Structure formats: C-alpha cells, structure tokens
C-alpha cells in the first residue's frame, strides 16, 4: 500500500494528503469488488483543463482491477461489458456527457447506469432477440469518472470526490512514458492483487467502524475495510481521509442543490432577525435576495419570488400562510417551527466538539517569569520536551512519497 501511494504521487499531485490516501485505497478496493455491497465512484473533477485528471486516469488504468476505459461510449455498450466479475470502469471526458442541462438530458440513461451500479443487485433489463425476451444485465462495478466541473448530484453523492488543481511551478511529477512506466505500475498492481485476492473471504466478513453515516458510509466502507486489512497506520489514515473529505464536501452540497441551500439560507435568515417564531414572506425574500454571495438574486429580474420560494419548499411540506404577527398585523409568512425537522434532517449544524483541556506549561521561577515575558515562553515552546506536549504532536505524519526515477517536469 505504501508503494502504491508513492507510485501514484510520482505522476500526479492530488489536492491533499487525504486525497492521495483515498486514491490509493480506492485502487486497492477495486481488486476486491466481489466482497463489497457498494461500489464507490471516484469523481475526479477540476475547474479547468490541464489539472491532471487524464494523467490520474492513466495511473488508474495500470493499477486497478480489469480496467475498462471509455470515452463517449453508449450505455448499451457499457452494461454489456459488465459481468458477474465486474471490471473497473474509467470514464473520461465526463463533461461531454453531463456538461450542460441539455446534454445531460440526452444522457439520462448513462447517469442511471452509473447510479444503479453503485449498489449490488440493481440490474438493468433489456428486451433481446427475435422472441423479445427480457434479459437482465448486471450494473455493479466500481467506476472512476473524470471531467471538468461537478458531475450530477446523484453521482457526486455516491463518490469519493477528488478535486484536482493545476500544479504549481514548484510541484514536480515524473513524465509518463508507456514503455517504462506502464510495466512499473503493472508490477505494483500485480503485487497488490497477489496480496488482496486471497483475502476475499475475510474482506467479505469485515464490518469496519465508520466515522460517517448513511450514503457516505456506504461509499467509504470498502476503502476503510482495505485499510483495516493493511493494518499499520492505514486504518487511522483511512478514517481521517473519510472524515476530512466528507466534511469538506458538505459545504459544496449546499451550493450544488438549491433545495438544500435554501434550507440553510433560511435558517441564517431567521437567525439574522433574532430567531422569531414568525417571519413575513417579504422579509425573508428581501434577506435572501440581499446576500450577494447567494444565488437567489439571480433567479430572475426580481430575484427569488414568493412563488419560487414556495416551489423550493414544497417537497418539505413547508407552506406560507396568513399569520398574525406580534405587532397585530396579519401577513403571509412562515413559521420557524415548520423548518425545525427539515433543518435537522437535511442540513444539521455541525456537532460542537468538547473543549480541550490546556496542556500544562513549563514552569518558571516567579521572578524569572515576570521579567522574561513572552520571549522566554516562545523559546520554551521551541524545546523538544515542550514541543512534545503540543496538541497533535504525537500524531505520526504520513510517509512522504518516494522520489521518482523518471524525468521530472
């Protein structure tokens, strides 16, 4: 696993150490697909071209189990390529499939295939042959999907998300040469498979403790299970990557889904007005449309309207009504009590962490402490015995990637 992690780092610069760990674990999990109940997607997205997405797919192609790479393949061709022993799908140029609403509408079948394949026992049925008999095709297979911009929400929700970035001038990687680098990566892949394949039954019985819940736990469980099989520092690193990367995406979820974003912004609007039990519709609309960083003022010439707000809230069964306000007036508005359950379900506030107990500071004689001031305290914290007491100092850092042997660029 350590060698695989270093091999990935030779050719790409992931956005964080946690992302590098996640990529490594995802590659390893692909070699045990029959053991998993869910097949996590690896969403490799970037804001622009030349961010290393295709290079990462090159590395995946040589290290995952039975790679099946596709660019603009039809859904029919893909699900006919998935067998009971699934390959690992590698989908490049996903922005040509889902890049705009009009294009995505034409590729709903592809989106449905990728969504269904996340969970075992979700086959697709087609009528085949002259007798028009229904035939079931399996869809379960791990998939890495690369493209510019975010993928559809339903795919992102089933994915470990790697947000690639352009490299800095100081960030170097090895050139990827088919003649020399493909055999090197395939050697790493073969050693990985030799270790993992005999552990298939053990992996099938694993129920790892997860730091997240629900869909995120389903997606990350194969990666955490592989880390538990590896032992050493990997179990802790896998759970750290899971927790950090999942938390990082929670903010992006609000921006991607207007129906979730509106709940979070309405909670902020109530808080801005002192959390009253009632707020008039015009007050809420004014508050939402006045936020320059929110998307609501772009909903039309007048921004978000009462009608559009009602549509966004309809699925939560939240409706405006004629309300009597404390000043005696009667206007249409919303009750805070109607939002409590949706807020708790769809955009809960982060749990408060327990306050940390301050570490004991090195003691000084009273006279010296009074005269030394902050300078001596700063010097004390530079001492090894003082540094060892600082929070987080006992956590072992991830091993640095091994330097590559090929040409640097």
mmCIF file with all atom_site columns, N, CA and C in Angstrom, residues 265-305:
data_model
loop_
_atom_site.group_PDB
_atom_site.id
_atom_site.type_symbol
_atom_site.label_atom_id
_atom_site.label_alt_id
_atom_site.label_comp_id
_atom_site.label_asym_id
_atom_site.label_entity_id
_atom_site.label_seq_id
_atom_site.pdbx_PDB_ins_code
_atom_site.Cartn_x
_atom_site.Cartn_y
_atom_site.Cartn_z
_atom_site.occupancy
_atom_site.B_iso_or_equiv
_atom_site.pdbx_formal_charge
_atom_site.auth_seq_id
_atom_site.auth_comp_id
_atom_site.auth_asym_id
_atom_site.auth_atom_id
_atom_site.pdbx_PDB_model_num
ATOM 1   N N  . UNK A 1 265 ? -29.953 28.670 4.028   1.00 0.00 ? 265 UNK A N  1
ATOM 2   C CA . UNK A 1 265 ? -30.017 30.130 3.974   1.00 0.00 ? 265 UNK A CA 1
ATOM 3   C C  . UNK A 1 265 ? -31.225 30.676 4.732   1.00 0.00 ? 265 UNK A C  1
ATOM 4   N N  . UNK A 1 266 ? -32.315 29.933 4.755   1.00 0.00 ? 266 UNK A N  1
ATOM 5   C CA . UNK A 1 266 ? -33.473 30.376 5.536   1.00 0.00 ? 266 UNK A CA 1
ATOM 6   C C  . UNK A 1 266 ? -33.187 30.301 7.029   1.00 0.00 ? 266 UNK A C  1
ATOM 7   N N  . UNK A 1 267 ? -32.439 29.300 7.447   1.00 0.00 ? 267 UNK A N  1
ATOM 8   C CA . UNK A 1 267 ? -32.051 29.243 8.856   1.00 0.00 ? 267 UNK A CA 1
ATOM 9   C C  . UNK A 1 267 ? -31.194 30.453 9.208   1.00 0.00 ? 267 UNK A C  1
ATOM 10  N N  . UNK A 1 268 ? -30.266 30.826 8.307   1.00 0.00 ? 268 UNK A N  1
ATOM 11  C CA . UNK A 1 268 ? -29.447 32.008 8.552   1.00 0.00 ? 268 UNK A CA 1
ATOM 12  C C  . UNK A 1 268 ? -30.304 33.276 8.566   1.00 0.00 ? 268 UNK A C  1
ATOM 13  N N  . UNK A 1 269 ? -31.334 33.319 7.716   1.00 0.00 ? 269 UNK A N  1
ATOM 14  C CA . UNK A 1 269 ? -32.211 34.497 7.679   1.00 0.00 ? 269 UNK A CA 1
ATOM 15  C C  . UNK A 1 269 ? -32.992 34.637 8.985   1.00 0.00 ? 269 UNK A C  1
ATOM 16  N N  . UNK A 1 270 ? -33.517 33.525 9.496   1.00 0.00 ? 270 UNK A N  1
ATOM 17  C CA . UNK A 1 270 ? -34.210 33.587 10.790  1.00 0.00 ? 270 UNK A CA 1
ATOM 18  C C  . UNK A 1 270 ? -33.259 34.054 11.883  1.00 0.00 ? 270 UNK A C  1
ATOM 19  N N  . UNK A 1 271 ? -32.023 33.515 11.877  1.00 0.00 ? 271 UNK A N  1
ATOM 20  C CA . UNK A 1 271 ? -31.047 33.901 12.897  1.00 0.00 ? 271 UNK A CA 1
ATOM 21  C C  . UNK A 1 271 ? -30.700 35.379 12.791  1.00 0.00 ? 271 UNK A C  1
ATOM 22  N N  . UNK A 1 272 ? -30.626 35.895 11.566  1.00 0.00 ? 272 UNK A N  1
ATOM 23  C CA . UNK A 1 272 ? -30.278 37.299 11.374  1.00 0.00 ? 272 UNK A CA 1
ATOM 24  C C  . UNK A 1 272 ? -31.341 38.225 11.971  1.00 0.00 ? 272 UNK A C  1
ATOM 25  N N  . UNK A 1 273 ? -32.578 37.750 12.027  1.00 0.00 ? 273 UNK A N  1
ATOM 26  C CA . UNK A 1 273 ? -33.667 38.568 12.591  1.00 0.00 ? 273 UNK A CA 1
ATOM 27  C C  . UNK A 1 273 ? -33.978 38.177 14.026  1.00 0.00 ? 273 UNK A C  1
ATOM 28  N N  . UNK A 1 274 ? -33.062 37.449 14.687  1.00 0.00 ? 274 UNK A N  1
ATOM 29  C CA . UNK A 1 274 ? -33.249 37.124 16.096  1.00 0.00 ? 274 UNK A CA 1
ATOM 30  C C  . UNK A 1 274 ? -34.041 35.867 16.364  1.00 0.00 ? 274 UNK A C  1
ATOM 31  N N  . UNK A 1 275 ? -34.177 34.987 15.363  1.00 0.00 ? 275 UNK A N  1
ATOM 32  C CA . UNK A 1 275 ? -34.905 33.721 15.513  1.00 0.00 ? 275 UNK A CA 1
ATOM 33  C C  . UNK A 1 275 ? -36.322 33.922 16.039  1.00 0.00 ? 275 UNK A C  1
ATOM 34  N N  . UNK A 1 276 ? -37.131 34.754 15.389  1.00 0.00 ? 276 UNK A N  1
ATOM 35  C CA . UNK A 1 276 ? -38.526 34.926 15.844  1.00 0.00 ? 276 UNK A CA 1
ATOM 36  C C  . UNK A 1 276 ? -39.352 33.703 15.453  1.00 0.00 ? 276 UNK A C  1
ATOM 37  N N  . UNK A 1 277 ? -40.479 33.483 16.082  1.00 0.00 ? 277 UNK A N  1
ATOM 38  C CA . UNK A 1 277 ? -41.328 32.335 15.703  1.00 0.00 ? 277 UNK A CA 1
ATOM 39  C C  . UNK A 1 277 ? -41.964 32.496 14.328  1.00 0.00 ? 277 UNK A C  1
ATOM 40  N N  . UNK A 1 278 ? -42.115 33.738 13.846  1.00 0.00 ? 278 UNK A N  1
ATOM 41  C CA . UNK A 1 278 ? -42.720 34.000 12.541  1.00 0.00 ? 278 UNK A CA 1
ATOM 42  C C  . UNK A 1 278 ? -41.877 35.020 11.785  1.00 0.00 ? 278 UNK A C  1
ATOM 43  N N  . UNK A 1 279 ? -41.816 34.858 10.470  1.00 0.00 ? 279 UNK A N  1
ATOM 44  C CA . UNK A 1 279 ? -41.215 35.880 9.611   1.00 0.00 ? 279 UNK A CA 1
ATOM 45  C C  . UNK A 1 279 ? -42.087 36.052 8.379   1.00 0.00 ? 279 UNK A C  1
ATOM 46  N N  . UNK A 1 280 ? -42.314 37.298 8.015   1.00 0.00 ? 280 UNK A N  1
ATOM 47  C CA . UNK A 1 280 ? -43.118 37.586 6.834   1.00 0.00 ? 280 UNK A CA 1
ATOM 48  C C  . UNK A 1 280 ? -42.385 37.153 5.573   1.00 0.00 ? 280 UNK A C  1
ATOM 49  N N  . UNK A 1 281 ? -43.143 36.756 4.569   1.00 0.00 ? 281 UNK A N  1
ATOM 50  C CA . UNK A 1 281 ? -42.543 36.304 3.308   1.00 0.00 ? 281 UNK A CA 1
ATOM 51  C C  . UNK A 1 281 ? -41.690 37.393 2.685   1.00 0.00 ? 281 UNK A C  1
ATOM 52  N N  . UNK A 1 282 ? -42.180 38.645 2.695   1.00 0.00 ? 282 UNK A N  1
ATOM 53  C CA . UNK A 1 282 ? -41.396 39.719 2.071   1.00 0.00 ? 282 UNK A CA 1
ATOM 54  C C  . UNK A 1 282 ? -40.088 39.962 2.826   1.00 0.00 ? 282 UNK A C  1
ATOM 55  N N  . UNK A 1 283 ? -40.090 39.749 4.134   1.00 0.00 ? 283 UNK A N  1
ATOM 56  C CA . UNK A 1 283 ? -38.858 39.915 4.912   1.00 0.00 ? 283 UNK A CA 1
ATOM 57  C C  . UNK A 1 283 ? -37.844 38.843 4.543   1.00 0.00 ? 283 UNK A C  1
ATOM 58  N N  . UNK A 1 284 ? -38.303 37.598 4.428   1.00 0.00 ? 284 UNK A N  1
ATOM 59  C CA . UNK A 1 284 ? -37.405 36.512 4.039   1.00 0.00 ? 284 UNK A CA 1
ATOM 60  C C  . UNK A 1 284 ? -36.850 36.732 2.634   1.00 0.00 ? 284 UNK A C  1
ATOM 61  N N  . UNK A 1 285 ? -37.707 37.131 1.711   1.00 0.00 ? 285 UNK A N  1
ATOM 62  C CA . UNK A 1 285 ? -37.244 37.344 0.334   1.00 0.00 ? 285 UNK A CA 1
ATOM 63  C C  . UNK A 1 285 ? -36.228 38.468 0.271   1.00 0.00 ? 285 UNK A C  1
ATOM 64  N N  . UNK A 1 286 ? -36.475 39.542 0.995   1.00 0.00 ? 286 UNK A N  1
ATOM 65  C CA . UNK A 1 286 ? -35.525 40.659 0.996   1.00 0.00 ? 286 UNK A CA 1
ATOM 66  C C  . UNK A 1 286 ? -34.177 40.210 1.546   1.00 0.00 ? 286 UNK A C  1
ATOM 67  N N  . UNK A 1 287 ? -34.195 39.419 2.610   1.00 0.00 ? 287 UNK A N  1
ATOM 68  C CA . UNK A 1 287 ? -32.950 38.956 3.215   1.00 0.00 ? 287 UNK A CA 1
ATOM 69  C C  . UNK A 1 287 ? -32.192 38.020 2.272   1.00 0.00 ? 287 UNK A C  1
ATOM 70  N N  . UNK A 1 288 ? -32.899 37.114 1.640   1.00 0.00 ? 288 UNK A N  1
ATOM 71  C CA . UNK A 1 288 ? -32.251 36.165 0.721   1.00 0.00 ? 288 UNK A CA 1
ATOM 72  C C  . UNK A 1 288 ? -31.681 36.878 -0.499  1.00 0.00 ? 288 UNK A C  1
ATOM 73  N N  . UNK A 1 289 ? -32.444 37.765 -1.089  1.00 0.00 ? 289 UNK A N  1
ATOM 74  C CA . UNK A 1 289 ? -32.001 38.449 -2.307  1.00 0.00 ? 289 UNK A CA 1
ATOM 75  C C  . UNK A 1 289 ? -30.899 39.470 -2.036  1.00 0.00 ? 289 UNK A C  1
ATOM 76  N N  . UNK A 1 290 ? -30.770 39.902 -0.785  1.00 0.00 ? 290 UNK A N  1
ATOM 77  C CA . UNK A 1 290 ? -29.754 40.909 -0.459  1.00 0.00 ? 290 UNK A CA 1
ATOM 78  C C  . UNK A 1 290 ? -28.375 40.304 -0.266  1.00 0.00 ? 290 UNK A C  1
ATOM 79  N N  . UNK A 1 291 ? -28.282 38.983 -0.180  1.00 0.00 ? 291 UNK A N  1
ATOM 80  C CA . UNK A 1 291 ? -26.987 38.329 0.021   1.00 0.00 ? 291 UNK A CA 1
ATOM 81  C C  . UNK A 1 291 ? -26.263 38.238 -1.316  1.00 0.00 ? 291 UNK A C  1
ATOM 82  N N  . UNK A 1 292 ? -25.172 38.991 -1.521  1.00 0.00 ? 292 UNK A N  1
ATOM 83  C CA . UNK A 1 292 ? -24.511 38.992 -2.833  1.00 0.00 ? 292 UNK A CA 1
ATOM 84  C C  . UNK A 1 292 ? -23.810 37.670 -3.147  1.00 0.00 ? 292 UNK A C  1
ATOM 85  N N  . UNK A 1 293 ? -23.505 36.861 -2.137  1.00 0.00 ? 293 UNK A N  1
ATOM 86  C CA . UNK A 1 293 ? -22.811 35.603 -2.382  1.00 0.00 ? 293 UNK A CA 1
ATOM 87  C C  . UNK A 1 293 ? -23.767 34.427 -2.553  1.00 0.00 ? 293 UNK A C  1
ATOM 88  N N  . UNK A 1 294 ? -25.048 34.651 -2.385  1.00 0.00 ? 294 UNK A N  1
ATOM 89  C CA . UNK A 1 294 ? -26.054 33.603 -2.576  1.00 0.00 ? 294 UNK A CA 1
ATOM 90  C C  . UNK A 1 294 ? -26.601 33.683 -4.000  1.00 0.00 ? 294 UNK A C  1
ATOM 91  N N  . UNK A 1 295 ? -27.164 32.587 -4.504  1.00 0.00 ? 295 UNK A N  1
ATOM 92  C CA . UNK A 1 295 ? -27.651 32.589 -5.897  1.00 0.00 ? 295 UNK A CA 1
ATOM 93  C C  . UNK A 1 295 ? -29.043 33.142 -6.072  1.00 0.00 ? 295 UNK A C  1
ATOM 94  N N  . UNK A 1 296 ? -29.700 33.598 -5.001  1.00 0.00 ? 296 UNK A N  1
ATOM 95  C CA . UNK A 1 296 ? -31.129 33.879 -5.098  1.00 0.00 ? 296 UNK A CA 1
ATOM 96  C C  . UNK A 1 296 ? -31.426 35.145 -5.891  1.00 0.00 ? 296 UNK A C  1
ATOM 97  N N  . UNK A 1 297 ? -30.549 36.152 -5.833  1.00 0.00 ? 297 UNK A N  1
ATOM 98  C CA . UNK A 1 297 ? -30.839 37.372 -6.585  1.00 0.00 ? 297 UNK A CA 1
ATOM 99  C C  . UNK A 1 297 ? -30.684 37.168 -8.087  1.00 0.00 ? 297 UNK A C  1
ATOM 100 N N  . UNK A 1 298 ? -30.178 35.982 -8.496  1.00 0.00 ? 298 UNK A N  1
ATOM 101 C CA . UNK A 1 298 ? -30.018 35.682 -9.915  1.00 0.00 ? 298 UNK A CA 1
ATOM 102 C C  . UNK A 1 298 ? -31.178 34.851 -10.452 1.00 0.00 ? 298 UNK A C  1
ATOM 103 N N  . UNK A 1 299 ? -32.237 34.679 -9.660  1.00 0.00 ? 299 UNK A N  1
ATOM 104 C CA . UNK A 1 299 ? -33.346 33.818 -10.069 1.00 0.00 ? 299 UNK A CA 1
ATOM 105 C C  . UNK A 1 299 ? -34.242 34.475 -11.115 1.00 0.00 ? 299 UNK A C  1
ATOM 106 N N  . UNK A 1 300 ? -34.046 35.742 -11.377 1.00 0.00 ? 300 UNK A N  1
ATOM 107 C CA . UNK A 1 300 ? -34.864 36.443 -12.354 1.00 0.00 ? 300 UNK A CA 1
ATOM 108 C C  . UNK A 1 300 ? -34.705 37.937 -12.168 1.00 0.00 ? 300 UNK A C  1
ATOM 109 N N  . UNK A 1 301 ? -35.415 38.737 -12.937 1.00 0.00 ? 301 UNK A N  1
ATOM 110 C CA . UNK A 1 301 ? -35.293 40.199 -12.813 1.00 0.00 ? 301 UNK A CA 1
ATOM 111 C C  . UNK A 1 301 ? -35.576 40.690 -11.397 1.00 0.00 ? 301 UNK A C  1
ATOM 112 N N  . UNK A 1 302 ? -36.483 40.033 -10.699 1.00 0.00 ? 302 UNK A N  1
ATOM 113 C CA . UNK A 1 302 ? -36.812 40.444 -9.338  1.00 0.00 ? 302 UNK A CA 1
ATOM 114 C C  . UNK A 1 302 ? -36.160 39.548 -8.299  1.00 0.00 ? 302 UNK A C  1
ATOM 115 N N  . UNK A 1 303 ? -35.257 38.684 -8.717  1.00 0.00 ? 303 UNK A N  1
ATOM 116 C CA . UNK A 1 303 ? -34.643 37.754 -7.781  1.00 0.00 ? 303 UNK A CA 1
ATOM 117 C C  . UNK A 1 303 ? -35.598 36.638 -7.413  1.00 0.00 ? 303 UNK A C  1
ATOM 118 N N  . UNK A 1 304 ? -35.393 36.048 -6.256  1.00 0.00 ? 304 UNK A N  1
ATOM 119 C CA . UNK A 1 304 ? -36.275 34.992 -5.774  1.00 0.00 ? 304 UNK A CA 1
ATOM 120 C C  . UNK A 1 304 ? -37.632 35.590 -5.415  1.00 0.00 ? 304 UNK A C  1
ATOM 121 N N  . UNK A 1 305 ? -38.699 34.987 -5.921  1.00 0.00 ? 305 UNK A N  1
ATOM 122 C CA . UNK A 1 305 ? -40.054 35.473 -5.668  1.00 0.00 ? 305 UNK A CA 1
ATOM 123 C C  . UNK A 1 305 ? -40.764 34.546 -4.690  1.00 0.00 ? 305 UNK A C  1
#
